[in-house]
Structures are given as structure tokens and as C-alpha cells.
PDB file of C-alpha atoms and ligand atoms in Angstrom:
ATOM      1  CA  UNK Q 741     118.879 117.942 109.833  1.00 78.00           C
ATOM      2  CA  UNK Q 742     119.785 115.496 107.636  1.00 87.00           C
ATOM      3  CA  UNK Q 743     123.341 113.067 108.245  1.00 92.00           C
ATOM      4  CA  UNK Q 744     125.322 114.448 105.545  1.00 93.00           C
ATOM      5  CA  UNK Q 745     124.692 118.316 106.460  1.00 93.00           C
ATOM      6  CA  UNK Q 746     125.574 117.632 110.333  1.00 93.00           C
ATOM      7  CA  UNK Q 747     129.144 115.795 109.054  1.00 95.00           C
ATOM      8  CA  UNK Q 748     129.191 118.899 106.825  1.00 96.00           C
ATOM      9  CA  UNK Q 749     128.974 121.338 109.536  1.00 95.00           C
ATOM     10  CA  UNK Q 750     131.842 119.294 111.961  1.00 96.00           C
ATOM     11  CA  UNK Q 751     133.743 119.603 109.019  1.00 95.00           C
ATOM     12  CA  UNK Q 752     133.507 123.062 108.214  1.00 95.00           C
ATOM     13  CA  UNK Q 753     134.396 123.467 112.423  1.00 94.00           C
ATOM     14  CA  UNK Q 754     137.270 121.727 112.243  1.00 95.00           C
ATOM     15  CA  UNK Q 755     138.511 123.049 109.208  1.00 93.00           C
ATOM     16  CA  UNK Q 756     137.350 126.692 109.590  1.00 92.00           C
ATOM     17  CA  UNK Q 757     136.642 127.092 113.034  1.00 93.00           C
ATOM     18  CA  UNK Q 758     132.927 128.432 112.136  1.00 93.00           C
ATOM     19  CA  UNK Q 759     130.130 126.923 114.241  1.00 94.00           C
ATOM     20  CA  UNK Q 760     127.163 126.721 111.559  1.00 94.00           C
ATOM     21  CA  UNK Q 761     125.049 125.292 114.695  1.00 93.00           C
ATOM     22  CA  UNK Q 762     124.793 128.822 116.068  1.00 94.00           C
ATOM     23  CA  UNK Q 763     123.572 130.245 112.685  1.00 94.00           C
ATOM     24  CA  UNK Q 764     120.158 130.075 111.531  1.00 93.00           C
ATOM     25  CA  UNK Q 765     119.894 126.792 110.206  1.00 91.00           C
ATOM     26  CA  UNK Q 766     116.633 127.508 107.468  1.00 91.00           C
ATOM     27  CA  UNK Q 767     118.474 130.348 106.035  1.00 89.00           C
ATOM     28  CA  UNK Q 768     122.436 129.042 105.824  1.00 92.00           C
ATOM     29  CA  UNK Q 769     121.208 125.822 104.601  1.00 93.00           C
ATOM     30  CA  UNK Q 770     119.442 127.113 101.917  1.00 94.00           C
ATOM     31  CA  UNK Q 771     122.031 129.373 100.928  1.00 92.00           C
ATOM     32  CA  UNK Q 772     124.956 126.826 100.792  1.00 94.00           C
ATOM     33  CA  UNK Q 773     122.694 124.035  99.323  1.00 95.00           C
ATOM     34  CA  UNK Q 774     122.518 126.340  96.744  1.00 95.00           C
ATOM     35  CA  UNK Q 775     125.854 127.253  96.058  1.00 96.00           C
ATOM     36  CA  UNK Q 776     127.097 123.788  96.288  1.00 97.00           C
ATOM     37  CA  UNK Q 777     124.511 122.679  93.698  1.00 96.00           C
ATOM     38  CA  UNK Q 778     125.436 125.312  91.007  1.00 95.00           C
ATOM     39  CA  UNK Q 779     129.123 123.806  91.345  1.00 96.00           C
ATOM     40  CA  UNK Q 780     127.516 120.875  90.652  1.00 96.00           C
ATOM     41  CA  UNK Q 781     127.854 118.310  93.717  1.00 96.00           C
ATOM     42  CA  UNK Q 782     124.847 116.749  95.066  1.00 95.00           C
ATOM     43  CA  UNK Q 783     125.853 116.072  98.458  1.00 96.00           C
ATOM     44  CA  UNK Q 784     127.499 118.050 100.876  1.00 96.00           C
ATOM     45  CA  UNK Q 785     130.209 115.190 101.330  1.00 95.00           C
ATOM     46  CA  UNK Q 786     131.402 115.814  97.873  1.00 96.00           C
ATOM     47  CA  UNK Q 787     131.314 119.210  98.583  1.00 97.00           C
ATOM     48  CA  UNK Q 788     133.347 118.992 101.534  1.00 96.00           C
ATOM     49  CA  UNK Q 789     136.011 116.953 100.029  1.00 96.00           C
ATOM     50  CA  UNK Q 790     136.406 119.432  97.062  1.00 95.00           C
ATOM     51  CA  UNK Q 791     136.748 122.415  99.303  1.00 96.00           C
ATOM     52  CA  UNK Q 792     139.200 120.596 100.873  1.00 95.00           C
ATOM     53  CA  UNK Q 793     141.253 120.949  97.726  1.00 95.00           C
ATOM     54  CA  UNK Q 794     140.276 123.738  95.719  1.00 95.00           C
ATOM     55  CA  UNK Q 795     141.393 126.916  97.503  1.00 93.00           C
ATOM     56  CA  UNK Q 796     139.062 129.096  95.028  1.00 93.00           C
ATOM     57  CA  UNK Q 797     136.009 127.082  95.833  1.00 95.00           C
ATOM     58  CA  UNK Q 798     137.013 127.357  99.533  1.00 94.00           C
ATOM     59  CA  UNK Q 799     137.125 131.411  99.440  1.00 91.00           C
ATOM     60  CA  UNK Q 800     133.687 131.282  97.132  1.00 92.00           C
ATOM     61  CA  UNK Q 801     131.985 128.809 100.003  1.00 94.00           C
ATOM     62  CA  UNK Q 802     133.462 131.966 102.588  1.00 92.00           C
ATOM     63  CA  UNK Q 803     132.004 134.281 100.975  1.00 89.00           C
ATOM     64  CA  UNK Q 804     128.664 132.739 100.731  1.00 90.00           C
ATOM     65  CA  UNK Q 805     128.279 131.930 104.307  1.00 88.00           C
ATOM     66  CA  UNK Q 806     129.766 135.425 105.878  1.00 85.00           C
ATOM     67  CA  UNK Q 807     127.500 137.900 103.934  1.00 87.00           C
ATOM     68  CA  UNK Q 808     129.329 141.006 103.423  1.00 88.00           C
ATOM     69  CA  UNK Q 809     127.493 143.574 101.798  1.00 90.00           C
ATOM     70  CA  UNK Q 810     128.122 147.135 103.709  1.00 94.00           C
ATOM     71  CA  UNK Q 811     127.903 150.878 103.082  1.00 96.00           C
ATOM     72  CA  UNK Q 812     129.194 153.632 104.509  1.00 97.00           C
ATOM     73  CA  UNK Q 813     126.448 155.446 106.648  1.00 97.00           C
ATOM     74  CA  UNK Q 814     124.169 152.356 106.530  1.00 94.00           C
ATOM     75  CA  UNK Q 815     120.811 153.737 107.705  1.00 94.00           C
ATOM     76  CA  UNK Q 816     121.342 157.527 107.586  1.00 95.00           C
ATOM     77  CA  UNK Q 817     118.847 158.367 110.483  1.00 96.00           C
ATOM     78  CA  UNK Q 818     120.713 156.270 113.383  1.00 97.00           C
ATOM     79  CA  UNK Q 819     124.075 158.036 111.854  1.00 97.00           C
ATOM     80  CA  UNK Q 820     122.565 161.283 112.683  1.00 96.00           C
ATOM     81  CA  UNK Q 821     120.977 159.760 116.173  1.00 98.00           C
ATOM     82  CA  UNK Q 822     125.222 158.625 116.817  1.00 98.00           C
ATOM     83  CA  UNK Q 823     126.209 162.275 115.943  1.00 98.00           C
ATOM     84  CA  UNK Q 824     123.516 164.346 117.200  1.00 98.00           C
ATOM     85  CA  UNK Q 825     122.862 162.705 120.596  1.00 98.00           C
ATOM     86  CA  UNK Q 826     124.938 159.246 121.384  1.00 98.00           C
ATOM     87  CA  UNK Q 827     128.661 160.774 120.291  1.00 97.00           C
ATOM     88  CA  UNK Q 828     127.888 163.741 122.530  1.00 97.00           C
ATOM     89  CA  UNK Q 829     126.715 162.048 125.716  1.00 96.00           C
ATOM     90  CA  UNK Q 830     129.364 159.414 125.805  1.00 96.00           C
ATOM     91  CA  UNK Q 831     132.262 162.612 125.490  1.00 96.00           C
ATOM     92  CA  UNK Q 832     130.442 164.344 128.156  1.00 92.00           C
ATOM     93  CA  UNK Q 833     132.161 162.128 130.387  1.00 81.00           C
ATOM     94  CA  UNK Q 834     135.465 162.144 129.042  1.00 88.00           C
ATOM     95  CA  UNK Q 835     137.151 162.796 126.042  1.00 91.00           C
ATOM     96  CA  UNK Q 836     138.740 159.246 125.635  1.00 95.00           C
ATOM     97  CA  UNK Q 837     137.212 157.132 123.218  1.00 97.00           C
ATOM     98  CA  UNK Q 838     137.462 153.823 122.680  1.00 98.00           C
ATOM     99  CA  UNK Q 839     134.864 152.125 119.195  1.00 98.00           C
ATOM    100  CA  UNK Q 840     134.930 148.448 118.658  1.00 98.00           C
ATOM    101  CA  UNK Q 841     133.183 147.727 115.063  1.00 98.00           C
ATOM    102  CA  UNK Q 842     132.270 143.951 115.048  1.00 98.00           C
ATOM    103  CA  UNK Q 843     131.867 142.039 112.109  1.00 98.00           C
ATOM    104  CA  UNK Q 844     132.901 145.244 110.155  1.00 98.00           C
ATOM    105  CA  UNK Q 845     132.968 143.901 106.837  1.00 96.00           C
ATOM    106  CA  UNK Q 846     134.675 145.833 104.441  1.00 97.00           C
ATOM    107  CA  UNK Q 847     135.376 148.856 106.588  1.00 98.00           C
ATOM    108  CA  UNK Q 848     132.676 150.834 105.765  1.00 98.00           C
ATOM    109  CA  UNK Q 849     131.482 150.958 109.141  1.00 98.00           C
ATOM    110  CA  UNK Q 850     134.159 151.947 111.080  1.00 98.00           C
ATOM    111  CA  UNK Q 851     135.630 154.707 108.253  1.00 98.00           C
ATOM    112  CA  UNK Q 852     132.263 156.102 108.694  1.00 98.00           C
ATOM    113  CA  UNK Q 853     132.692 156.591 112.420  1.00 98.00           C
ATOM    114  CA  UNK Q 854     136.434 157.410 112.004  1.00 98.00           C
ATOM    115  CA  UNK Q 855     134.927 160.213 109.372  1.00 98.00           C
ATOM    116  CA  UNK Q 856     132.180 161.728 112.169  1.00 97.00           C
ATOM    117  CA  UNK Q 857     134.851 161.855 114.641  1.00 97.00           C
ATOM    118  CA  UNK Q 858     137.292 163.904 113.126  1.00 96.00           C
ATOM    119  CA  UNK Q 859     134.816 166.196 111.045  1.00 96.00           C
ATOM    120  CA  UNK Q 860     132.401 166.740 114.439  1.00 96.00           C
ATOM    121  CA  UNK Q 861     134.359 165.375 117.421  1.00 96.00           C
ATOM    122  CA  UNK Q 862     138.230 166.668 116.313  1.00 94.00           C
ATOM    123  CA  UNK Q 863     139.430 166.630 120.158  1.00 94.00           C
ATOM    124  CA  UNK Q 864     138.888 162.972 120.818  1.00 95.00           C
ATOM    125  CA  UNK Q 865     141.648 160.821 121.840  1.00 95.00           C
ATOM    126  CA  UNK Q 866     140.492 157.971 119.740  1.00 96.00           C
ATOM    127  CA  UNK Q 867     140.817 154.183 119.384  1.00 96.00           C
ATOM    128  CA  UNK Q 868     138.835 152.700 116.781  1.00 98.00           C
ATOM    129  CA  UNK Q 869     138.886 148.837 116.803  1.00 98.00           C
ATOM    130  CA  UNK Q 870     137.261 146.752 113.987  1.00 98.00           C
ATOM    131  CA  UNK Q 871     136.951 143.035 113.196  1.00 98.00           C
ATOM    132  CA  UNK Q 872     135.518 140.266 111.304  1.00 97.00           C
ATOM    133  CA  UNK Q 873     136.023 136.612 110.905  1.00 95.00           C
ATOM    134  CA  UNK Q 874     136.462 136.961 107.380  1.00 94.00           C
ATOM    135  CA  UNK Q 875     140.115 137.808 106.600  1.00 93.00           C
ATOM    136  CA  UNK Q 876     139.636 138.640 102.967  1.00 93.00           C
ATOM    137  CA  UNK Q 877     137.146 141.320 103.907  1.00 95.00           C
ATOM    138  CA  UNK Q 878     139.583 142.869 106.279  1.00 97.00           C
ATOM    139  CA  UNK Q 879     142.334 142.850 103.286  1.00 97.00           C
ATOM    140  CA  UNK Q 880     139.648 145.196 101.350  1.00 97.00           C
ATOM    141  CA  UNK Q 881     139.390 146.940 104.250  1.00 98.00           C
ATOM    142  CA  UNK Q 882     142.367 148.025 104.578  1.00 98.00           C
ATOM    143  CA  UNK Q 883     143.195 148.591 100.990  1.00 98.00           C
ATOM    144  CA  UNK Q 884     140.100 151.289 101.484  1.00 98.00           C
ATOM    145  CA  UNK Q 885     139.244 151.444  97.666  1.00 98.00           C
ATOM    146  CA  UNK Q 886     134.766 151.223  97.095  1.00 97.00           C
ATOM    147  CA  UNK Q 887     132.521 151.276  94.484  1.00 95.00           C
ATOM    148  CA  UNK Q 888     130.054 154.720  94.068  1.00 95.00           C
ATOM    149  CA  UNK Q 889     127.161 152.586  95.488  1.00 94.00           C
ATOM    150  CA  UNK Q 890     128.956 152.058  98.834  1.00 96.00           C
ATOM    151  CA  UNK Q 891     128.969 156.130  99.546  1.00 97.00           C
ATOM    152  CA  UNK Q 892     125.639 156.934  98.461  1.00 96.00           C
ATOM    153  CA  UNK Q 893     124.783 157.821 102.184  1.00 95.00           C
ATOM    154  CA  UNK Q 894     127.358 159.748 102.801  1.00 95.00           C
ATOM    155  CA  UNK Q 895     126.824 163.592 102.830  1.00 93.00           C
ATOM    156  CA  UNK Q 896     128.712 164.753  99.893  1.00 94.00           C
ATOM    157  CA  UNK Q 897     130.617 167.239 101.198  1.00 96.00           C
ATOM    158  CA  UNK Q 898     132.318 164.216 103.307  1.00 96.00           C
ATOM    159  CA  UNK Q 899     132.523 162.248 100.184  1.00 96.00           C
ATOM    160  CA  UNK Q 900     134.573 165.657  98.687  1.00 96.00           C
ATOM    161  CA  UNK Q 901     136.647 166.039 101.401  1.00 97.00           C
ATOM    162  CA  UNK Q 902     137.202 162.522 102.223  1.00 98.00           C
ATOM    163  CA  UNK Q 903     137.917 160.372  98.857  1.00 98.00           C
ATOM    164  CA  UNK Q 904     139.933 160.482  95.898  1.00 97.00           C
ATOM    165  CA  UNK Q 905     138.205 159.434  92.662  1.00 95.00           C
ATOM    166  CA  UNK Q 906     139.595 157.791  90.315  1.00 95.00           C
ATOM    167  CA  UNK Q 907     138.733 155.715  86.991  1.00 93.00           C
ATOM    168  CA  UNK Q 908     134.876 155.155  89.025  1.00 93.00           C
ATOM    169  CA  UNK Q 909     136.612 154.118  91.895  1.00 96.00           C
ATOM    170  CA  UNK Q 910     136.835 156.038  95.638  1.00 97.00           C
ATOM    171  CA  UNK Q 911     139.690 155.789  97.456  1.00 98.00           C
ATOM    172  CA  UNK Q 912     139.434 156.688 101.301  1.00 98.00           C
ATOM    173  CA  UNK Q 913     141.844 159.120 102.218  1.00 97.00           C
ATOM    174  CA  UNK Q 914     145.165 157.539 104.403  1.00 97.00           C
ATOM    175  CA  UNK Q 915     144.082 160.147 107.263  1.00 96.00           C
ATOM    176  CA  UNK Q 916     140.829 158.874 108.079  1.00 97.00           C
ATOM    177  CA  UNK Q 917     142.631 154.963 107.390  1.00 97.00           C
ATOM    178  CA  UNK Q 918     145.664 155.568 110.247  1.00 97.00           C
ATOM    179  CA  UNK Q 919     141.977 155.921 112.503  1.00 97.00           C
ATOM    180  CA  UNK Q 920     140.923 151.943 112.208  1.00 98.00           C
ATOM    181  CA  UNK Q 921     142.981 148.860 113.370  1.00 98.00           C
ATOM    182  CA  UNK Q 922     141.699 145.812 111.689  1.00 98.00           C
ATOM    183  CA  UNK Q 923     141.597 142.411 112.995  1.00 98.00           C
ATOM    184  CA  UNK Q 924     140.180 138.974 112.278  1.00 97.00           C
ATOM    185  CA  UNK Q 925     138.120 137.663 115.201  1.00 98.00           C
ATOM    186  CA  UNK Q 926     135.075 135.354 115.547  1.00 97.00           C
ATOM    187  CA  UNK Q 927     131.989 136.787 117.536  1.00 97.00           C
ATOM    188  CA  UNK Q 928     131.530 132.954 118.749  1.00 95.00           C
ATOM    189  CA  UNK Q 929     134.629 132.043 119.772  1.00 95.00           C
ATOM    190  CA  UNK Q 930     137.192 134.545 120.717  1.00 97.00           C
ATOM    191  CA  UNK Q 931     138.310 136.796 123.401  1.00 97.00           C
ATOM    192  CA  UNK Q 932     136.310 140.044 123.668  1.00 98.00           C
ATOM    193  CA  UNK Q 933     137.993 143.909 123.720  1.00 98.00           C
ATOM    194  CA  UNK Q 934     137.493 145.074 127.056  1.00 97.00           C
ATOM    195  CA  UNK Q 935     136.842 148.682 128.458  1.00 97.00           C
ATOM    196  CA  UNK Q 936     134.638 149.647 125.324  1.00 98.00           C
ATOM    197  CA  UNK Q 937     132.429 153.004 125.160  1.00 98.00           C
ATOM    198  CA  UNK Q 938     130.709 152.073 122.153  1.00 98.00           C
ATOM    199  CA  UNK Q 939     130.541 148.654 120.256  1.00 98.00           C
ATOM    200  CA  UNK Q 940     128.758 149.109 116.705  1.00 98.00           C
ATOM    201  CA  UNK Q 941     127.516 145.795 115.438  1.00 98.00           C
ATOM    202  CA  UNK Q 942     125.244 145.751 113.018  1.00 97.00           C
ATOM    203  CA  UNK Q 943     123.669 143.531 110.441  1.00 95.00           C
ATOM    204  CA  UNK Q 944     125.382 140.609 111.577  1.00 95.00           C
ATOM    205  CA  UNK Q 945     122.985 139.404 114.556  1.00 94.00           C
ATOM    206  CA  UNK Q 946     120.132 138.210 112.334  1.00 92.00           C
ATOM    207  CA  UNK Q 947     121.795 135.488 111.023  1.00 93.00           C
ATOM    208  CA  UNK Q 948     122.514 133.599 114.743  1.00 95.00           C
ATOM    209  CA  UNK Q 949     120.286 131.866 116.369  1.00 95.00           C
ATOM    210  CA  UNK Q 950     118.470 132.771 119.991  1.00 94.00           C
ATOM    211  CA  UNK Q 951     121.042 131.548 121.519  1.00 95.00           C
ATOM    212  CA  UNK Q 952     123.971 132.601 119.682  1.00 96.00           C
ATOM    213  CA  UNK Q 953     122.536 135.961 120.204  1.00 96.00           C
ATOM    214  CA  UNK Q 954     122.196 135.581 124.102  1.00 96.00           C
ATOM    215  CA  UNK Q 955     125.853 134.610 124.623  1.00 96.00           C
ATOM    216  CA  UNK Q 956     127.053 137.435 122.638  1.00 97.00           C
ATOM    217  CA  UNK Q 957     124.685 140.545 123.948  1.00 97.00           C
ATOM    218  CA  UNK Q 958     126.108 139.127 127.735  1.00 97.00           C
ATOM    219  CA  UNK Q 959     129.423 139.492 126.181  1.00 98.00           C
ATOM    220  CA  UNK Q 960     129.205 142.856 124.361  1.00 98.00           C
ATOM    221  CA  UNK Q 961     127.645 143.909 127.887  1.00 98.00           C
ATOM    222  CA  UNK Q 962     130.873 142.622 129.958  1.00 98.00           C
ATOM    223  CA  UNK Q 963     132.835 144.598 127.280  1.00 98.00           C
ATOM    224  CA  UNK Q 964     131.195 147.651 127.422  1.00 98.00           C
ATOM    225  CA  UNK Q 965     132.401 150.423 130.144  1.00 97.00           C
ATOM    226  CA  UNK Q 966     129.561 151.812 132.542  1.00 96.00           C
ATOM    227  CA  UNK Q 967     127.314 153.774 130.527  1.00 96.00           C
ATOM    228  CA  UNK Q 968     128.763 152.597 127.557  1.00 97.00           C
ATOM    229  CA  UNK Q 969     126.914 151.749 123.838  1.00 98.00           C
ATOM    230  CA  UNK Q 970     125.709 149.013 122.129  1.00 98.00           C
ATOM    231  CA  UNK Q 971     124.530 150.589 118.778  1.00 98.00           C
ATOM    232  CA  UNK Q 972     122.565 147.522 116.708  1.00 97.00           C
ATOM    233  CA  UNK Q 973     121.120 146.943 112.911  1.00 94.00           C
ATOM    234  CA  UNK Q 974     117.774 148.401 112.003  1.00 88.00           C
ATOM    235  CA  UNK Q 975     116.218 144.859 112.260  1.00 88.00           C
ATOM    236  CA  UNK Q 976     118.038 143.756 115.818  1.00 92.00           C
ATOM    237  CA  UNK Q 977     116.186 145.174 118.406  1.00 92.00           C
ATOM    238  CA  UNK Q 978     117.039 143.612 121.499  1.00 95.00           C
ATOM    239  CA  UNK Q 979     113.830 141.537 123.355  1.00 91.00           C
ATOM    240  CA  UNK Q 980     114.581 141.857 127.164  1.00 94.00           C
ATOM    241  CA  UNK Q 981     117.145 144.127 127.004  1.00 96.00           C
ATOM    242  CA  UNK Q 982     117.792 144.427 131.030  1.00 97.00           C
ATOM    243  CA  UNK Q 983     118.979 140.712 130.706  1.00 97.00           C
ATOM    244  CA  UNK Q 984     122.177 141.636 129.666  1.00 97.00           C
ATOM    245  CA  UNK Q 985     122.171 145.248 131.769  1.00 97.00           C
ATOM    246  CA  UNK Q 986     120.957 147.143 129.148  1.00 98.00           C
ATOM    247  CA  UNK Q 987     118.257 149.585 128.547  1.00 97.00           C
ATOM    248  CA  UNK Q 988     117.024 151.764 125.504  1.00 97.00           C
ATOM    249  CA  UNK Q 989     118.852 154.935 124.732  1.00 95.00           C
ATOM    250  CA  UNK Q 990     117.243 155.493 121.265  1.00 96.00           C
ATOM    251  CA  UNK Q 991     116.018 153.265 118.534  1.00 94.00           C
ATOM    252  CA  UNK Q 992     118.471 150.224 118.061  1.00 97.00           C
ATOM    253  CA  UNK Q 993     121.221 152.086 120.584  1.00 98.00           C
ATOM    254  CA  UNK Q 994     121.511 150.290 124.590  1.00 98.00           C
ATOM    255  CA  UNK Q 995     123.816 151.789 127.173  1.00 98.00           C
ATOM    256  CA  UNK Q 996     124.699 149.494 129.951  1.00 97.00           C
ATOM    257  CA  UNK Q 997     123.747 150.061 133.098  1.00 93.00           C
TER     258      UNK Q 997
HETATM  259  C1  SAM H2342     126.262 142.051 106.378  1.00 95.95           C
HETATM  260  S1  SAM H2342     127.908 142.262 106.971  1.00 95.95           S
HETATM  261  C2  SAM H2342     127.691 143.630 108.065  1.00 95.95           C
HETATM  262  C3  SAM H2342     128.688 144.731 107.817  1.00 95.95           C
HETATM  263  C4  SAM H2342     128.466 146.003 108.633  1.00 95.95           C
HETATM  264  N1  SAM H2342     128.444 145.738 110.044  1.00 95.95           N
HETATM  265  C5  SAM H2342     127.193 146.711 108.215  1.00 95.95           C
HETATM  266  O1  SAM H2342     126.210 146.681 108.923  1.00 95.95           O
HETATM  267  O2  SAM H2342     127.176 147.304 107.130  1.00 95.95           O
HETATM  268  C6  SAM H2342     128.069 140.877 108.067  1.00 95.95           C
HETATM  269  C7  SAM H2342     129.521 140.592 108.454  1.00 95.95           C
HETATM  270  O3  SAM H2342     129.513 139.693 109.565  1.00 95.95           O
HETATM  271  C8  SAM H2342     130.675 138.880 109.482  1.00 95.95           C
HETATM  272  N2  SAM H2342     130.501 137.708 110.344  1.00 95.95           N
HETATM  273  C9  SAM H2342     129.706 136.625 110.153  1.00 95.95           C
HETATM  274  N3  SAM H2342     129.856 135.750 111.175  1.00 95.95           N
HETATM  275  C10 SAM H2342     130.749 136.316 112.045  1.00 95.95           C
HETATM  276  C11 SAM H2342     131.320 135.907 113.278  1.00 95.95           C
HETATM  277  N4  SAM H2342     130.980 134.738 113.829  1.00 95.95           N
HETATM  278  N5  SAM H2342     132.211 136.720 113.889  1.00 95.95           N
HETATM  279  C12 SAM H2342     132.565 137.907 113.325  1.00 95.95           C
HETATM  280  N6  SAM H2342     132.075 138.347 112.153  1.00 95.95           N
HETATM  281  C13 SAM H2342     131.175 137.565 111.516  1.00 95.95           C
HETATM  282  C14 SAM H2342     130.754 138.581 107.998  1.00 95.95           C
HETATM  283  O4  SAM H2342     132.046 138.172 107.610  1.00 95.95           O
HETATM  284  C15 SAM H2342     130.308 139.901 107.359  1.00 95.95           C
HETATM  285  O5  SAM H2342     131.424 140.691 106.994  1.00 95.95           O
END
């Protein structure tokens, strides 16, 4: 790593509070070399100084390094896996529920599991909680206004039932919004939810390195009730799952035991 992208990252710690050591370096170098070249600086210490100043740049550098492109049902088969066998197993044994959605992005995520509660599960005495270190995500969030592109998974009868359209635009209805309580938190850094029956975090892993990834599966699993779910992205299989206490439920879903 070269001297001026290691004074970069302590800078972007200190200033942020986001460890770019625990991201994959290849990847999030090449992706922030890139931006900072199009706004023209040449080093990352000219970068850094100008982000120290420019609020707009600051938010475009954010948005850059946190990645948040989301949909609602994201992967349609594990969505039906959730309803058809992982919702059902975990209400078997009570019907408290508690759903943390880490790194939720825009709130796709969680509205979608708020959404397959109350259509399949109505009974549930629910607690949805989801967070992301990016606080300007979690404002769109909670304004819970998406493009068509975000709801092309979703069944359209849910879409019907569940969205207002208007001028091209889908507006989640305030029901299904009283279901989610937002919050910013970083993966790496802060204080976990406790008492958890199923943490959905997905999409988010492959961009930390091995052992980013270590320290936060022993966490999620310390989270996590008995039996509980850890329900990953379609690309973040788990090696040695039993490290952590886990084993395979179904594709990309753990329970701990
Ligand atoms: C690609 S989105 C995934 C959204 C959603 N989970 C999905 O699968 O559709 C990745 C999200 O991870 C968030 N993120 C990145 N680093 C994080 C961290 N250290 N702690 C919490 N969230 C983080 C980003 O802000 C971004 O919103």
C-alpha cells in the first residue's frame, strides 16, 4: 500500500469513523482512486484535504465507498425459502419476533420482510430492527419513496396492495413503514442488538476482508437467540460455519446452535 493511501485511510478513521483496513483493499482502492481522479486530484492527500471542506464531495466520496444498491425481494428464491420454511420454523417456537436487517440500505430489505409478515404471518408480535452506517440511506429509508426497478421482484399483487403510485414513483404504504425502526450503526465498530431470531444481512459481507468477516459472523452468532437465523447474500456462503455455532439450514440461511 502505498504512503499516501495508508495517511488516507487514518484520515478517513478519524474523520468518519470507517476502518478501510477491514475492507477489501483491491476493490475499495480501485473504486475511490477512481472517483478521486474524475474530480481531478492526483493524490489522495489532496483529496483528503478537499473533503475536508466540501460537504458535497464528502457525501459523493460516502456514497462511493458504502455501495447501496438494493431491491425489494433481492433474490426471489431465498424470499420464498424465508416464507415457505425459515418464517415458519422460527414461529413454531413462539410467536415473538424479533428481525435485525444490517446494513439495510435503503429499506428495501426490511419493508420486504415487514410486507411477508403481515400478508403471511399477521399474528406476530413483531420488532423489526434495521441499520446502516450510512445515514443518508437511512433518510431514504424512511421517506419510503422507490423507483419501478426497485419492486420488480415483488409479487404484484403485494406491489397493488402495498404502494401508492404516483408521477413513476412508489410510495410504501405508512402501515408496513410504522413496522421498521431505522438506525445508523457500523458492523465494525458498534454495539450489537441482542436476543435476535433472525438477522438478515446481505450483500454487504463481500466487501470485508477474512477477517472483518470472522469478527462479525462471532458477533451476529452472540446476537442471535438459540436456534435463531443468520440469513446471508447469494454470494456469502459461510466456510466453516460451526466456528461461529452455526450450521446450514438451507442455501445461504445458518441457525445457531
Ligand atoms: C449493497 S448494500 C446491501 C443492501 C441490502 N442488504 C441488500 O442486500 O439489498 C450494502 C450496504 O452496506 C452498508 N455498509 C457498508 N459498510 C458497513 C458497515 N461497516 N456497517 C454497516 N453497514 C455498512 C452500505 O452503506 C450499504 O447500504
Amino acid at each position: 500500500m502505498s504512503a499516501d493511501y495508508i495517511d488516507f485511510i487514518s484520515h478517513i478513521k478519524r474523520k468518519l469513523g470507517i476502518d478501510l483496513t477491514l475492507y477489501k483493499e483491491a476493490q475499495m482502492k480501485r473504486r475511490l482512486t477512481s472517483l478521486r481522479n474524475k474530480r481531478g486530484f492526483s493524490t489522495f492527500n489532496d483529496y483528503a484535504q478537499v473533503l475536508d471542506k466540501d460537504e458535497v464531495l464528502l457525501q459523493e466520496f460516502v456514497d462511493r465507498l458504502t455501495i447501496n444498491v438494493s431491491e425489494f425481494y433481492r433474490n426471489p428464491k431465498r424470499w420464498h425459502v424465508l416464507q415457505d420454511k425459515i418464517l415458519p420454523a422460527l414461529l413454531n417456537k413462539s410467536t415473538n419476533l424479533t428481525v435485525w436487517s444490517a446494513a439495510c440500505s435503503t429499506g428495501e430489505e426490511p419493508y420486504s420482510i415487514a410486507i411477508m409478515l403481515r400478508e403471511h404471518f399477521p399474528h406476530v408480535n413483531l420488532r423489526i430492527i434495521a441499520t446502516d452506517i450510512d445515514g443518508k440511506v437511512l433518510e431514504k429509508a424512511k421517506r419510503g419513496i422507490y423507483q419501478k426497478q426497485a419492486l420488480k421482484e415483488l409479487p404484484f399483487e403485494l406491489k397493488e396492495k402495498y404502494f401508492r403510485c404516483e408521477h413513476g414513483l412508489y410510495y410504501i404504504d405508512n402501515r408496513i413503514k410504522q413496522m421498521v425502526t431505522f438506525k445508523k450503526h457500523n458492523l465494525l465498530v458498534d454495539r450489537y442488538p441482542r436476543n435476535v431470531d433472525l438477522i438478515v444481512c446481505r450483500n454487504v459481507l463481500i466487501y470485508f476482508t477474512d477477517q472483518a468477516k470472522e469478527i462479525i459472523y462471532e458477533r451476529f452468532s452472540d446476537a442471535l437467540v438459540e436456534k435463531g437465523v443468520l440469513f446471508v447474500g447469494s454470494t456469502e456462503q459461510i466456510f466453516s460455519p460451526n466456528q461461529y455455532h452455526f450450521s446450514l439450514l438451507d442455501t445461504f440461511f445458518y441457525t445457531k446452535e
